[in-house]
Structure formats: C-alpha cells, structure tokens
Amino acid sequence: MTSNDTEAPGRDDRDVAPQFVLPLVVRIEKGDPPKRTDALETAARAVLVMLTDERSVGDGEWARAVRDWQDARIRKVVRRARGAEWRRAERLPGITVAGAGAEVRVFPPVPLDGWPKDLARLQVSGTELDDPEPPPPASAPGQAVLWLNPELRMSTGKEMAQVGHGAQLLWWAMDDATRKSWQEAGFPLAVRTAPPARWPALTTSGRPVVRDAGFTEIAPGSATVVSDFPLPAG
C-alpha cells in the first residue's frame, strides 16, 4: 500500500473534490520544548485518535468533514504554538493528545483555504526539535513501528505530518480484530529512523509506504515512512 499526503503531478477524482486539511498543533514552549521522538509519536497517535473518535464516525459532528478530507488529497499540516497561542488553540474544537512530555492538539479537517483565524496565524516553521539521547530500540509486543527514511532530512513538523499519515495507512491496512486490540491498548507505537541497510527492503516489503508530493523540503515521490506492525511470535 502506497499513499501520498499531497500527491504531485497527475489528476484524478480526488483533485475535483473539495480539498481539506487536517490541522495539528504541537506545543513548543520556549524554555521547555518536547523531545523530537516524543513529539513524532504523539502526532501519530493524535491522527489515530481523531480517526476513531465517536465524533469522526457515523453521524458524528465531525464525520462529514473527515469523510470529505479522506475523499480528496489527504493533507496534514503541523503548526506550533506556545503560551497564549496554545490556550487559544485549546479553546477550538479538537482533541489534545499527550505523550511523555509532548502535547499535540488535532482538529477536525478544515477547507484548505478556510483555517480558523487562531490556527491560521500560527507558524509552520520553527518546529525543529531534538532528542538529547538516542531513543531505545522499538521492540515492545503489540507496538507498531513507523520507520523514517534514513536518507532524508526533514523538519520535525514535516516528519510529524509524515508519521501521522503512516499511522493512518497502517490503521486502514489492519483487519477489524487487530484494529480493536490496538485501539484498546491506546495505539502503542514507536517512531524510529530505519537502519540504512534495511530501508530498501522495507519499501518493497508490502508494508504501507508514504510517498511525498515534494511540494516542500524533499523531492517528489520520496518514500518517507514505512509502517510496520509486528505480530506476536507464535
């Protein structure tokens, strides 16, 4: 399975449909920014929480917007906020998802040119985050792993959008029983940079692959994330 957050050349029915975007806002306080991997993992879970929230399915109040968003190009944009900006963002309809220290608020999809004022004013740039120490190996049972391309360099905000899309593709690829158990466990997942020697095999393994349109930061068609859900041994 391969998909693009925003696909480049070539038009199809998704280009004719109204275009929506899923807004995510990461809290980055000046003196206490979150760790990079924590922010990435929290963003990926935030997308899953939005997709499965009762307001996003059936006749829920966000369901129409979610369907329209998924019927067109599946765009995600990550912005940053702190202080009063974050407090204003929290007053808008959405869901705040917390990681170990990171906070990401995800909002129901909005028209591409119809962002709420308090979100539109937030900056996309400036989302560069670091890990003080390398994250441990991802090996917990029942944990999904979102593998980042080791050959690409992206801003943390761009990476957050990419792993969010990788989590979404993985959710779609699961059967109902696996979805249920993963959701009940709280969507355990890890984001790690793939070992360079393993990356080519990951992209051809049949696992869900995210390929970017190349409008910002990286070349069109670049594989950014491969999503993996290892089954328990035996």
PDB file of C-alpha atoms in Angstrom:
ATOM      1  CA  MET A   1       0.000   0.000   0.000  1.00  0.00           C
ATOM      2  CA  THR A   2       1.377   3.362  -1.007  1.00  0.00           C
ATOM      3  CA  SER A   3      -0.093   6.808  -0.475  1.00  0.00           C
ATOM      4  CA  ASN A   4       0.872  10.464  -0.565  1.00  0.00           C
ATOM      5  CA  ASP A   5      -0.140  13.192   1.835  1.00  0.00           C
ATOM      6  CA  THR A   6      -0.358  15.533  -1.143  1.00  0.00           C
ATOM      7  CA  GLU A   7       0.320  13.922  -4.448  1.00  0.00           C
ATOM      8  CA  ALA A   8       2.144  15.798  -7.165  1.00  0.00           C
ATOM      9  CA  PRO A   9       1.509  15.514 -10.932  1.00  0.00           C
ATOM     10  CA  GLY A  10      -1.490  13.687 -12.349  1.00  0.00           C
ATOM     11  CA  ARG A  11      -5.099  14.480 -11.589  1.00  0.00           C
ATOM     12  CA  ASP A  12      -7.925  12.154 -10.620  1.00  0.00           C
ATOM     13  CA  ASP A  13     -11.301  12.366  -8.890  1.00  0.00           C
ATOM     14  CA  ARG A  14      -9.647  13.407  -5.634  1.00  0.00           C
ATOM     15  CA  ASP A  15      -8.489  16.640  -7.278  1.00  0.00           C
ATOM     16  CA  VAL A  16     -12.048  17.504  -8.294  1.00  0.00           C
ATOM     17  CA  ALA A  17     -13.375  17.046  -4.761  1.00  0.00           C
ATOM     18  CA  PRO A  18     -13.195  19.973  -2.290  1.00  0.00           C
ATOM     19  CA  GLN A  19      -9.789  19.977  -0.638  1.00  0.00           C
ATOM     20  CA  PHE A  20      -9.446  19.723   3.139  1.00  0.00           C
ATOM     21  CA  VAL A  21      -6.506  19.618   5.534  1.00  0.00           C
ATOM     22  CA  LEU A  22      -6.091  18.020   8.959  1.00  0.00           C
ATOM     23  CA  PRO A  23      -4.549  20.634  11.303  1.00  0.00           C
ATOM     24  CA  LEU A  24      -2.212  19.554  14.078  1.00  0.00           C
ATOM     25  CA  VAL A  25      -0.635  21.943  16.561  1.00  0.00           C
ATOM     26  CA  VAL A  26       2.353  20.961  18.672  1.00  0.00           C
ATOM     27  CA  ARG A  27       3.006  22.818  21.909  1.00  0.00           C
ATOM     28  CA  ILE A  28       6.563  24.154  21.963  1.00  0.00           C
ATOM     29  CA  GLU A  29       7.185  26.355  24.976  1.00  0.00           C
ATOM     30  CA  LYS A  30      10.310  28.449  24.624  1.00  0.00           C
ATOM     31  CA  GLY A  31      12.071  27.128  27.708  1.00  0.00           C
ATOM     32  CA  ASP A  32      10.727  23.594  27.700  1.00  0.00           C
ATOM     33  CA  PRO A  33      10.342  22.128  24.197  1.00  0.00           C
ATOM     34  CA  PRO A  34       9.325  18.488  23.843  1.00  0.00           C
ATOM     35  CA  LYS A  35      11.732  15.823  22.680  1.00  0.00           C
ATOM     36  CA  ARG A  36      11.649  15.088  18.962  1.00  0.00           C
ATOM     37  CA  THR A  37      10.691  11.404  19.094  1.00  0.00           C
ATOM     38  CA  ASP A  38       8.055  12.072  21.741  1.00  0.00           C
ATOM     39  CA  ALA A  39       6.514  14.757  19.521  1.00  0.00           C
ATOM     40  CA  LEU A  40       6.548  12.460  16.482  1.00  0.00           C
ATOM     41  CA  GLU A  41       4.906   9.579  18.322  1.00  0.00           C
ATOM     42  CA  THR A  42       2.321  11.877  19.886  1.00  0.00           C
ATOM     43  CA  ALA A  43       1.409  13.338  16.485  1.00  0.00           C
ATOM     44  CA  ALA A  44       0.951   9.855  15.013  1.00  0.00           C
ATOM     45  CA  ARG A  45      -1.336   8.850  17.877  1.00  0.00           C
ATOM     46  CA  ALA A  46      -3.250  12.122  17.550  1.00  0.00           C
ATOM     47  CA  VAL A  47      -4.187  11.256  13.961  1.00  0.00           C
ATOM     48  CA  LEU A  48      -5.433   7.846  15.086  1.00  0.00           C
ATOM     49  CA  VAL A  49      -7.405   9.363  17.956  1.00  0.00           C
ATOM     50  CA  MET A  50      -9.104  11.763  15.536  1.00  0.00           C
ATOM     51  CA  LEU A  51      -9.955   8.966  13.092  1.00  0.00           C
ATOM     52  CA  THR A  52     -11.547   6.816  15.793  1.00  0.00           C
ATOM     53  CA  ASP A  53     -13.253   9.465  17.923  1.00  0.00           C
ATOM     54  CA  GLU A  54     -17.034   8.992  18.056  1.00  0.00           C
ATOM     55  CA  ARG A  55     -17.456  12.490  16.613  1.00  0.00           C
ATOM     56  CA  SER A  56     -15.496  11.446  13.483  1.00  0.00           C
ATOM     57  CA  VAL A  57     -17.548   8.367  12.554  1.00  0.00           C
ATOM     58  CA  GLY A  58     -21.123   7.558  11.638  1.00  0.00           C
ATOM     59  CA  ASP A  59     -23.321  10.590  12.209  1.00  0.00           C
ATOM     60  CA  GLY A  60     -20.839  12.354  14.476  1.00  0.00           C
ATOM     61  CA  GLU A  61     -20.432  16.110  14.261  1.00  0.00           C
ATOM     62  CA  TRP A  62     -17.015  15.816  12.564  1.00  0.00           C
ATOM     63  CA  ALA A  63     -17.817  12.798  10.390  1.00  0.00           C
ATOM     64  CA  ARG A  64     -18.723  14.719   7.230  1.00  0.00           C
ATOM     65  CA  ALA A  65     -15.512  16.763   7.367  1.00  0.00           C
ATOM     66  CA  VAL A  66     -13.443  13.605   7.948  1.00  0.00           C
ATOM     67  CA  ARG A  67     -15.092  11.841   5.005  1.00  0.00           C
ATOM     68  CA  ASP A  68     -14.616  14.844   2.720  1.00  0.00           C
ATOM     69  CA  TRP A  69     -10.968  15.083   3.777  1.00  0.00           C
ATOM     70  CA  GLN A  70     -10.320  11.417   3.075  1.00  0.00           C
ATOM     71  CA  ASP A  71     -12.140  11.552  -0.265  1.00  0.00           C
ATOM     72  CA  ALA A  72      -9.735  14.235  -1.527  1.00  0.00           C
ATOM     73  CA  ARG A  73      -5.968  14.561  -1.092  1.00  0.00           C
ATOM     74  CA  ILE A  74      -5.133  13.546   2.460  1.00  0.00           C
ATOM     75  CA  ARG A  75      -3.266  16.624   3.624  1.00  0.00           C
ATOM     76  CA  LYS A  76      -1.884  17.264   7.092  1.00  0.00           C
ATOM     77  CA  VAL A  77      -0.216  20.458   8.296  1.00  0.00           C
ATOM     78  CA  VAL A  78       1.616  20.846  11.602  1.00  0.00           C
ATOM     79  CA  ARG A  79       1.931  24.260  13.253  1.00  0.00           C
ATOM     80  CA  ARG A  80       3.467  25.281  16.564  1.00  0.00           C
ATOM     81  CA  ALA A  81       2.115  27.259  19.497  1.00  0.00           C
ATOM     82  CA  ARG A  82       3.091  28.351  22.973  1.00  0.00           C
ATOM     83  CA  GLY A  83       1.638  30.380  25.795  1.00  0.00           C
ATOM     84  CA  ALA A  84      -1.456  32.339  24.838  1.00  0.00           C
ATOM     85  CA  GLU A  85      -1.359  30.856  21.313  1.00  0.00           C
ATOM     86  CA  TRP A  86      -1.698  27.366  22.755  1.00  0.00           C
ATOM     87  CA  ARG A  87      -4.503  28.431  25.105  1.00  0.00           C
ATOM     88  CA  ARG A  88      -6.450  29.919  22.178  1.00  0.00           C
ATOM     89  CA  ALA A  89      -5.923  26.739  20.169  1.00  0.00           C
ATOM     90  CA  GLU A  90      -7.240  24.646  23.056  1.00  0.00           C
ATOM     91  CA  ARG A  91     -10.499  26.600  23.022  1.00  0.00           C
ATOM     92  CA  LEU A  92     -11.219  25.449  19.462  1.00  0.00           C
ATOM     93  CA  PRO A  93     -12.983  22.101  18.877  1.00  0.00           C
ATOM     94  CA  GLY A  94     -10.347  19.373  18.794  1.00  0.00           C
ATOM     95  CA  ILE A  95      -8.521  16.765  20.870  1.00  0.00           C
ATOM     96  CA  THR A  96      -5.301  17.189  22.825  1.00  0.00           C
ATOM     97  CA  VAL A  97      -3.118  14.088  22.932  1.00  0.00           C
ATOM     98  CA  ALA A  98      -0.271  13.917  25.447  1.00  0.00           C
ATOM     99  CA  GLY A  99       2.930  11.914  25.185  1.00  0.00           C
ATOM    100  CA  ALA A 100       5.678  11.577  27.767  1.00  0.00           C
ATOM    101  CA  GLY A 101       6.152  15.335  27.663  1.00  0.00           C
ATOM    102  CA  ALA A 102       4.809  16.388  24.272  1.00  0.00           C
ATOM    103  CA  GLU A 103       1.333  17.778  23.648  1.00  0.00           C
ATOM    104  CA  VAL A 104      -0.309  17.776  20.229  1.00  0.00           C
ATOM    105  CA  ARG A 105      -3.797  19.062  19.533  1.00  0.00           C
ATOM    106  CA  VAL A 106      -5.550  17.691  16.455  1.00  0.00           C
ATOM    107  CA  PHE A 107      -8.555  19.413  14.923  1.00  0.00           C
ATOM    108  CA  PRO A 108     -11.298  18.197  12.601  1.00  0.00           C
ATOM    109  CA  PRO A 109     -10.415  18.767   8.934  1.00  0.00           C
ATOM    110  CA  VAL A 110     -10.939  22.274   7.570  1.00  0.00           C
ATOM    111  CA  PRO A 111     -11.104  23.565   3.990  1.00  0.00           C
ATOM    112  CA  LEU A 112      -7.679  24.170   2.519  1.00  0.00           C
ATOM    113  CA  ASP A 113      -8.343  27.909   2.397  1.00  0.00           C
ATOM    114  CA  GLY A 114     -10.639  28.039   5.442  1.00  0.00           C
ATOM    115  CA  TRP A 115      -8.436  27.710   8.518  1.00  0.00           C
ATOM    116  CA  PRO A 116      -9.826  29.182  11.759  1.00  0.00           C
ATOM    117  CA  LYS A 117      -8.112  32.501  12.457  1.00  0.00           C
ATOM    118  CA  ASP A 118      -6.433  31.319  15.660  1.00  0.00           C
ATOM    119  CA  LEU A 119      -4.824  28.404  13.778  1.00  0.00           C
ATOM    120  CA  ALA A 120      -4.015  30.253  10.556  1.00  0.00           C
ATOM    121  CA  ARG A 121      -1.845  32.740  12.449  1.00  0.00           C
ATOM    122  CA  LEU A 122       0.369  30.006  13.916  1.00  0.00           C
ATOM    123  CA  GLN A 123       3.782  29.357  12.398  1.00  0.00           C
ATOM    124  CA  VAL A 124       4.660  26.257  10.387  1.00  0.00           C
ATOM    125  CA  SER A 125       8.390  26.962  10.627  1.00  0.00           C
ATOM    126  CA  GLY A 126      10.345  26.653  13.842  1.00  0.00           C
ATOM    127  CA  THR A 127       9.371  23.086  14.653  1.00  0.00           C
ATOM    128  CA  GLU A 128      12.933  21.831  14.912  1.00  0.00           C
ATOM    129  CA  LEU A 129      13.208  19.515  17.895  1.00  0.00           C
ATOM    130  CA  ASP A 130      15.982  17.263  19.168  1.00  0.00           C
ATOM    131  CA  ASP A 131      16.460  14.092  21.162  1.00  0.00           C
ATOM    132  CA  PRO A 132      19.032  14.584  23.938  1.00  0.00           C
ATOM    133  CA  GLU A 133      19.751  10.854  23.740  1.00  0.00           C
ATOM    134  CA  PRO A 134      19.000   8.281  21.033  1.00  0.00           C
ATOM    135  CA  PRO A 135      15.637   6.556  21.627  1.00  0.00           C
ATOM    136  CA  PRO A 136      15.798   2.900  22.695  1.00  0.00           C
ATOM    137  CA  PRO A 137      15.109   0.090  20.200  1.00  0.00           C
ATOM    138  CA  ALA A 138      11.436  -0.427  19.399  1.00  0.00           C
ATOM    139  CA  SER A 139      10.589  -3.939  20.493  1.00  0.00           C
ATOM    140  CA  ALA A 140       7.505  -3.909  22.731  1.00  0.00           C
ATOM    141  CA  PRO A 141       4.879  -6.587  21.897  1.00  0.00           C
ATOM    142  CA  GLY A 142       1.886  -5.195  20.046  1.00  0.00           C
ATOM    143  CA  GLN A 143       3.732  -1.972  19.222  1.00  0.00           C
ATOM    144  CA  ALA A 144       3.589  -0.532  15.735  1.00  0.00           C
ATOM    145  CA  VAL A 145       6.784   0.930  14.321  1.00  0.00           C
ATOM    146  CA  LEU A 146       6.828   3.859  11.914  1.00  0.00           C
ATOM    147  CA  TRP A 147      10.180   3.745  10.149  1.00  0.00           C
ATOM    148  CA  LEU A 148      11.558   7.053   8.855  1.00  0.00           C
ATOM    149  CA  ASN A 149      13.716   7.177   5.741  1.00  0.00           C
ATOM    150  CA  PRO A 150      17.343   7.403   6.957  1.00  0.00           C
ATOM    151  CA  GLU A 151      18.402   9.164   3.747  1.00  0.00           C
ATOM    152  CA  LEU A 152      16.098  12.181   4.088  1.00  0.00           C
ATOM    153  CA  ARG A 153      16.395  15.299   6.209  1.00  0.00           C
ATOM    154  CA  MET A 154      13.089  16.914   7.136  1.00  0.00           C
ATOM    155  CA  SER A 155      11.974  19.447   9.727  1.00  0.00           C
ATOM    156  CA  THR A 156      10.311  17.937  12.778  1.00  0.00           C
ATOM    157  CA  GLY A 157       6.976  19.422  11.696  1.00  0.00           C
ATOM    158  CA  LYS A 158       7.254  17.742   8.309  1.00  0.00           C
ATOM    159  CA  GLU A 159       8.170  14.460   9.983  1.00  0.00           C
ATOM    160  CA  MET A 160       5.145  14.752  12.273  1.00  0.00           C
ATOM    161  CA  ALA A 161       2.831  15.031   9.272  1.00  0.00           C
ATOM    162  CA  GLN A 162       4.538  12.082   7.570  1.00  0.00           C
ATOM    163  CA  VAL A 163       4.332   9.715  10.549  1.00  0.00           C
ATOM    164  CA  GLY A 164       0.720  10.778  11.073  1.00  0.00           C
ATOM    165  CA  HIS A 165      -0.011   9.635   7.553  1.00  0.00           C
ATOM    166  CA  GLY A 166       1.953   6.442   8.107  1.00  0.00           C
ATOM    167  CA  ALA A 167      -0.191   5.671  11.157  1.00  0.00           C
ATOM    168  CA  GLN A 168      -3.342   6.324   9.127  1.00  0.00           C
ATOM    169  CA  LEU A 169      -2.263   3.953   6.347  1.00  0.00           C
ATOM    170  CA  LEU A 170      -1.436   1.290   8.908  1.00  0.00           C
ATOM    171  CA  TRP A 171      -4.866   1.660  10.508  1.00  0.00           C
ATOM    172  CA  TRP A 172      -6.524   1.190   7.122  1.00  0.00           C
ATOM    173  CA  ALA A 173      -4.406  -1.901   6.413  1.00  0.00           C
ATOM    174  CA  MET A 174      -5.366  -3.700   9.643  1.00  0.00           C
ATOM    175  CA  ASP A 175      -8.194  -6.176   9.974  1.00  0.00           C
ATOM    176  CA  ASP A 176     -11.010  -5.404  12.423  1.00  0.00           C
ATOM    177  CA  ALA A 177      -9.693  -7.591  15.228  1.00  0.00           C
ATOM    178  CA  THR A 178      -6.215  -6.057  15.068  1.00  0.00           C
ATOM    179  CA  ARG A 179      -7.668  -2.560  14.979  1.00  0.00           C
ATOM    180  CA  LYS A 180      -9.792  -3.269  18.035  1.00  0.00           C
ATOM    181  CA  SER A 181      -6.926  -4.624  20.117  1.00  0.00           C
ATOM    182  CA  TRP A 182      -4.564  -1.829  19.055  1.00  0.00           C
ATOM    183  CA  GLN A 183      -7.117   0.860  19.868  1.00  0.00           C
ATOM    184  CA  GLU A 184      -7.983  -0.701  23.232  1.00  0.00           C
ATOM    185  CA  ALA A 185      -4.260  -0.701  24.077  1.00  0.00           C
ATOM    186  CA  GLY A 186      -4.049   3.045  23.348  1.00  0.00           C
ATOM    187  CA  PHE A 187      -2.315   2.783  19.963  1.00  0.00           C
ATOM    188  CA  PRO A 188       1.150   1.782  21.203  1.00  0.00           C
ATOM    189  CA  LEU A 189       3.669   2.842  18.580  1.00  0.00           C
ATOM    190  CA  ALA A 190       7.243   3.925  18.113  1.00  0.00           C
ATOM    191  CA  VAL A 191       8.870   6.195  15.553  1.00  0.00           C
ATOM    192  CA  ARG A 192      12.416   5.296  14.650  1.00  0.00           C
ATOM    193  CA  THR A 193      14.836   6.032  11.825  1.00  0.00           C
ATOM    194  CA  ALA A 194      15.313   2.866   9.817  1.00  0.00           C
ATOM    195  CA  PRO A 195      18.789   1.306   9.632  1.00  0.00           C
ATOM    196  CA  PRO A 196      20.149   2.401   6.220  1.00  0.00           C
ATOM    197  CA  ALA A 197      20.861  -1.178   5.159  1.00  0.00           C
ATOM    198  CA  ARG A 198      17.289  -2.233   5.926  1.00  0.00           C
ATOM    199  CA  TRP A 199      15.465   0.664   4.262  1.00  0.00           C
ATOM    200  CA  PRO A 200      15.345  -0.673   0.659  1.00  0.00           C
ATOM    201  CA  ALA A 201      13.817  -3.956   1.833  1.00  0.00           C
ATOM    202  CA  LEU A 202      11.243  -2.136   3.962  1.00  0.00           C
ATOM    203  CA  THR A 203       9.977  -0.123   0.992  1.00  0.00           C
ATOM    204  CA  THR A 204       9.427  -3.266  -1.087  1.00  0.00           C
ATOM    205  CA  SER A 205       8.046  -5.493   1.680  1.00  0.00           C
ATOM    206  CA  GLY A 206       4.364  -4.814   1.057  1.00  0.00           C
ATOM    207  CA  ARG A 207       4.056  -2.722   4.192  1.00  0.00           C
ATOM    208  CA  PRO A 208       2.257   0.664   3.901  1.00  0.00           C
ATOM    209  CA  VAL A 209       4.570   3.295   2.393  1.00  0.00           C
ATOM    210  CA  VAL A 210       4.096   7.071   2.433  1.00  0.00           C
ATOM    211  CA  ARG A 211       5.411   8.907  -0.628  1.00  0.00           C
ATOM    212  CA  ASP A 212       5.535  12.683  -0.547  1.00  0.00           C
ATOM    213  CA  ALA A 213       4.434  15.069  -3.275  1.00  0.00           C
ATOM    214  CA  GLY A 214       7.612  17.097  -2.966  1.00  0.00           C
ATOM    215  CA  PHE A 215       5.982  20.500  -2.616  1.00  0.00           C
ATOM    216  CA  THR A 216       8.171  21.296   0.417  1.00  0.00           C
ATOM    217  CA  GLU A 217      11.574  20.150   1.682  1.00  0.00           C
ATOM    218  CA  ILE A 218      12.023  16.898  -0.273  1.00  0.00           C
ATOM    219  CA  ALA A 219      11.864  15.597  -3.841  1.00  0.00           C
ATOM    220  CA  PRO A 220       8.552  14.418  -5.348  1.00  0.00           C
ATOM    221  CA  GLY A 221       7.843  10.736  -4.866  1.00  0.00           C
ATOM    222  CA  SER A 222      10.231  10.338  -1.945  1.00  0.00           C
ATOM    223  CA  ALA A 223       9.363   7.447   0.349  1.00  0.00           C
ATOM    224  CA  THR A 224       9.258   8.993   3.814  1.00  0.00           C
ATOM    225  CA  VAL A 225       7.721   6.407   6.156  1.00  0.00           C
ATOM    226  CA  VAL A 226       7.140   2.660   6.141  1.00  0.00           C
ATOM    227  CA  SER A 227       4.595   1.425   8.697  1.00  0.00           C
ATOM    228  CA  ASP A 228       5.084  -1.919  10.402  1.00  0.00           C
ATOM    229  CA  PHE A 229       3.009  -3.858  12.903  1.00  0.00           C
ATOM    230  CA  PRO A 230       4.929  -6.943  14.072  1.00  0.00           C
ATOM    231  CA  LEU A 231       2.701  -9.835  15.109  1.00  0.00           C
ATOM    232  CA  PRO A 232       3.465 -11.652  18.371  1.00  0.00           C
ATOM    233  CA  ALA A 233       5.708 -14.664  17.942  1.00  0.00           C
ATOM    234  CA  GLY A 234       3.888 -17.979  17.709  1.00  0.00           C
TER     235      GLY A 234
END
